[in-house]
Structures are given as structure tokens and as C-alpha cells.
């Protein structure tokens, strides 16, 4: 059985799905490992290190695509590459199944199996496979470092012979995995931190990191969407959050905003007026940019200076792949998450001579987008059916 490791082809991607150190248990299970030359280069893993770990190196990407039985990836393959997959191939990686299911279309209709890292259930047994949390941890850290680098002020309070410098004030919106890491990082750098989240459970975690939790009365509505995620709020509740955010922005030097609802556009929480109320030189890092962003001025992937009426400006960053800015540790964490997931797929495979696609297993079934041409995940199926209906309606309207 062949496991393939490709050089990621997405623009700006530096991570790799598995590192040389990941290969030992796979080789021990009798897998033959094919690695595309240069796959780990940006993540500090040389071809030589892969070869020494027992892999076969090749420049022939197509041969890996068409021969691999198991293909762990960071980002899903392009449609033209999906068309080259071997029958019965199993692909594991970030697939954006709820954000861009149409991009999986080619592979879904083939006799392949697609496991999405985003869909792995957030249950205790699967915690070691939670790649979303791994990448969010890195994004939260890196966003604060970027803000500290650009802010024309220092983060810590300094008492010097030349006078006292007050600490920077950081406001974190969304205290999930990325937000909590942002709080911890900003606190380590000496900032005074405030945070807001719609989930009441986040309050205790925020306070335990030495930050102030900002509570707002959302009218007693349910804010928990299950699995630790937030629910989609009513417009009235969102508006109450926006008011709180505007008031807090006015005295903040930095805003790190991370609020997301899985499978939906990120909630718009920061109005233009709130940005303009910040003092000149302030920084906003919109970590929710890949889902559209939390600020109404965000342009995903673009850094902007928002001019203020009284002169100066606020810098608004909207990074699309912060994890790729830390390729060594992002790959290390991702590879460990993937390896833990692969252990399920490879269970008894040496004995049986086939992969273990046991869709009665809660974790495998939860992560499975499609198997042998059938859509397994109901949310993805609904999204694809909905898009097909829209397409038919559109064709009808234009006929
Ligand atoms: P996420 O990336 O979907 O969202 C980030 C944060 O934004 C969340 O805390 C959410 O409550 C918040 N948010 C959403 N809408 C908002 C709004 N309108 N205003 C303010 N905040 C808003 O979530 P995540 O960080 O991946 O996970 C959230 C939580 O899930 C974690 O804090 C944790 O408690 C839980 N979790 C559980 C497991 C597990 O059980 N294995 C694993 C990871 C995370």
C-alpha cells in the first residue's frame, strides 16, 4: 500500500501534511511512502530527511497522485488533480466542505474516500486529531505578534528614569481557541486585555488568563450551537455586541477578532465608526478574514490603512493563512493530528490488506465527506443539493 506526501500547491502554503518524524509508525506498518521532492522544504524538512526516514523521493507528482492509496494533504487537491486519483484512494486533509463544497465535486463523484479534518467530531477521543484547534492556536499567537510588531507603541508597562509608559490595551473578540491564545500571548507581552464572546462559558477561561471578560445582555437567547461552537445570533443580539465593541474599540490600541460560526460567513461585528473611533496607529487583526471577516471594512488577504477624519489611520490586517507563517510548528502539530487520524484508517490494514473505512466509527463517519461516490456528510449533501437547485433555478430564469 502506498502513502503519498505532496508538495502543497496552494499559493503561500508552506506547511506539509507529514514530516519525516511522522513516518516511523507508517513504515513499521509496511506502508511504502512516496514523497514529492521539496514537499517539506518550507517546513524545514529536507528530501534527505524523508529518505532517511524510509521514503522514496520523486519529482513525478502525477505518479504520486495516480498511485497513492492514502493521501494526507494540508489543502484539498485542485479539481484537475482530483480527477487523477487512483480508484479507492483515501484523501485526508482540510477540504473546506462547508465553505466551498463545489471544489470537492470531482473527487466526490469518484470511487474515493474523502476525510475532512474540519469535520472531525469535537469529542474527547478525537482531541488529538483536532487540527482546527492546532491551527487556531498558531493563528492567535501570530496575530498578536504581528500587531505588536506594527503598533507604534510598546505592549508592556515600563517604568524608566525617562518616565512611565502605560501598557497597551488589547481587545480580543471571540474567546475560542484562537482568541484564548491571543489573550495569553498579549498578556505575556504585558498588555492589558479585555475580551468578548457570546458564549458565557468563555468568561471563566478569559478570566483565568488574567483578562477582563466583557459581558453583554443578549436578551436571554441561546448562544451555544453545540460542540463548543457559537450559535447564529439574531440581528438584535448582534447589534448589542456591536455597540459593546464600538465602546471598547475607542480605548483599545489593538483588536484581535476571531468570531466565527462554522459553515457560515463570519458575523459582522466591527462597524466602520468603531474603527474610526480608535486612536491613530491602532491595529486590527481580523483572523476571521478567511470566512469574510468580522469587520465591515475587511478585505480578505489585504492589509489596509483606514484613514481617520482627523488625520492618521488604523491598520487593518486580514490574513488568510496565519498558520503558514509558522511552517515548522504548524506542520508539526498538523502532522501529529493527521497521524492520529490515520491510525484509525490504518487499523488492522496490514492484516486485512485494506484500509479500515469503518463508517460505524463515530470519528471516521463524522469526518467522512464522501465514500465511493456517495455523499456521507448530510450538511455537505444539503449544501450541494441547494447549490444544484439554485443553478437549475438560475438556468430556468435565464432560458
Ligand atoms: P470558532 O473558531 O468557531 O469561533 C471562535 C469564537 O468566536 C468562539 O468562541 C465563538 O463563541 C465566538 N463567536 C461567534 N460568534 C460571535 C459573536 N457574534 N460575537 C462574539 N463572539 C462570537 O470556535 P473555536 O475557537 O474553534 O471553538 C470554540 C470552543 O469550542 C472552544 O473555546 C472550546 O470550548 C470548544 N472546543 C472543544 C473541543 C473539544 O471538545 N474537543 C475542541 C476545540 C474547541
XYZ file of C-alpha atoms and ligand atoms in Angstrom, residues 121-124 126-127 130 132-133 136 173-180 196-199 201-202 205 223 227-231 233 238 241 245 258-262 267 269, ligand 1:
86
model
C -16.110 15.491 15.820
C -15.006 17.565 18.798
C -15.241 14.680 21.241
C -12.658 13.687 23.822
C -10.680 12.824 18.832
C -8.965 15.689 20.670
C -8.215 18.378 16.238
C -8.634 23.215 13.623
C -7.599 23.855 17.221
C -6.216 28.344 15.566
C -13.322 39.429 20.121
C -14.273 35.742 20.179
C -12.622 33.805 23.019
C -12.442 30.383 21.382
C -9.179 28.580 20.667
C -7.554 31.399 18.648
C -8.913 34.120 20.932
C -7.692 32.439 24.127
C -15.856 39.463 24.473
C -17.625 36.273 23.429
C -21.280 35.340 23.138
C -20.716 32.003 24.897
C -18.608 29.522 29.151
C -15.785 31.578 27.657
C -11.437 30.877 30.608
C -25.789 31.368 22.199
C -19.696 21.117 20.036
C -18.347 24.224 21.808
C -19.306 26.422 18.853
C -21.458 29.543 18.988
C -24.988 29.648 17.567
C -27.447 35.110 16.685
C -25.564 41.019 17.105
C -22.489 43.089 20.599
C -17.426 46.511 20.587
C -11.728 35.779 15.785
C -15.515 35.288 15.869
C -16.820 32.511 13.626
C -19.848 30.265 13.138
C -18.893 27.002 11.404
C -20.510 37.642 11.814
C -19.235 42.870 14.422
P -14.773 29.240 16.245
O -13.486 29.429 15.550
O -15.944 28.727 15.505
O -15.208 30.679 16.856
C -14.342 31.480 17.604
C -15.100 32.130 18.741
O -15.978 33.128 18.225
C -15.968 31.182 19.563
O -15.544 31.217 20.899
C -17.380 31.735 19.380
O -18.169 31.586 20.555
C -17.107 33.188 19.080
N -18.214 33.921 18.433
C -19.051 33.506 17.443
N -19.950 34.473 17.129
C -19.663 35.537 17.917
C -20.221 36.837 18.063
N -21.286 37.242 17.341
N -19.677 37.675 18.968
C -18.615 37.280 19.727
N -18.044 36.061 19.643
C -18.562 35.200 18.754
O -14.626 28.342 17.539
P -13.374 27.534 18.125
O -12.405 28.518 18.671
O -12.877 26.564 17.130
O -14.038 26.719 19.305
C -14.857 27.311 20.272
C -14.868 26.466 21.540
O -15.116 25.089 21.244
C -13.579 26.429 22.323
O -13.333 27.532 23.090
C -13.793 25.204 23.176
O -14.558 25.500 24.323
C -14.583 24.317 22.295
N -13.702 23.260 21.759
C -13.958 21.990 22.168
C -13.128 20.958 21.720
C -13.347 19.542 22.154
O -14.202 19.321 22.942
N -12.592 18.588 21.651
C -12.084 21.217 20.831
C -11.870 22.539 20.437
C -12.695 23.546 20.901
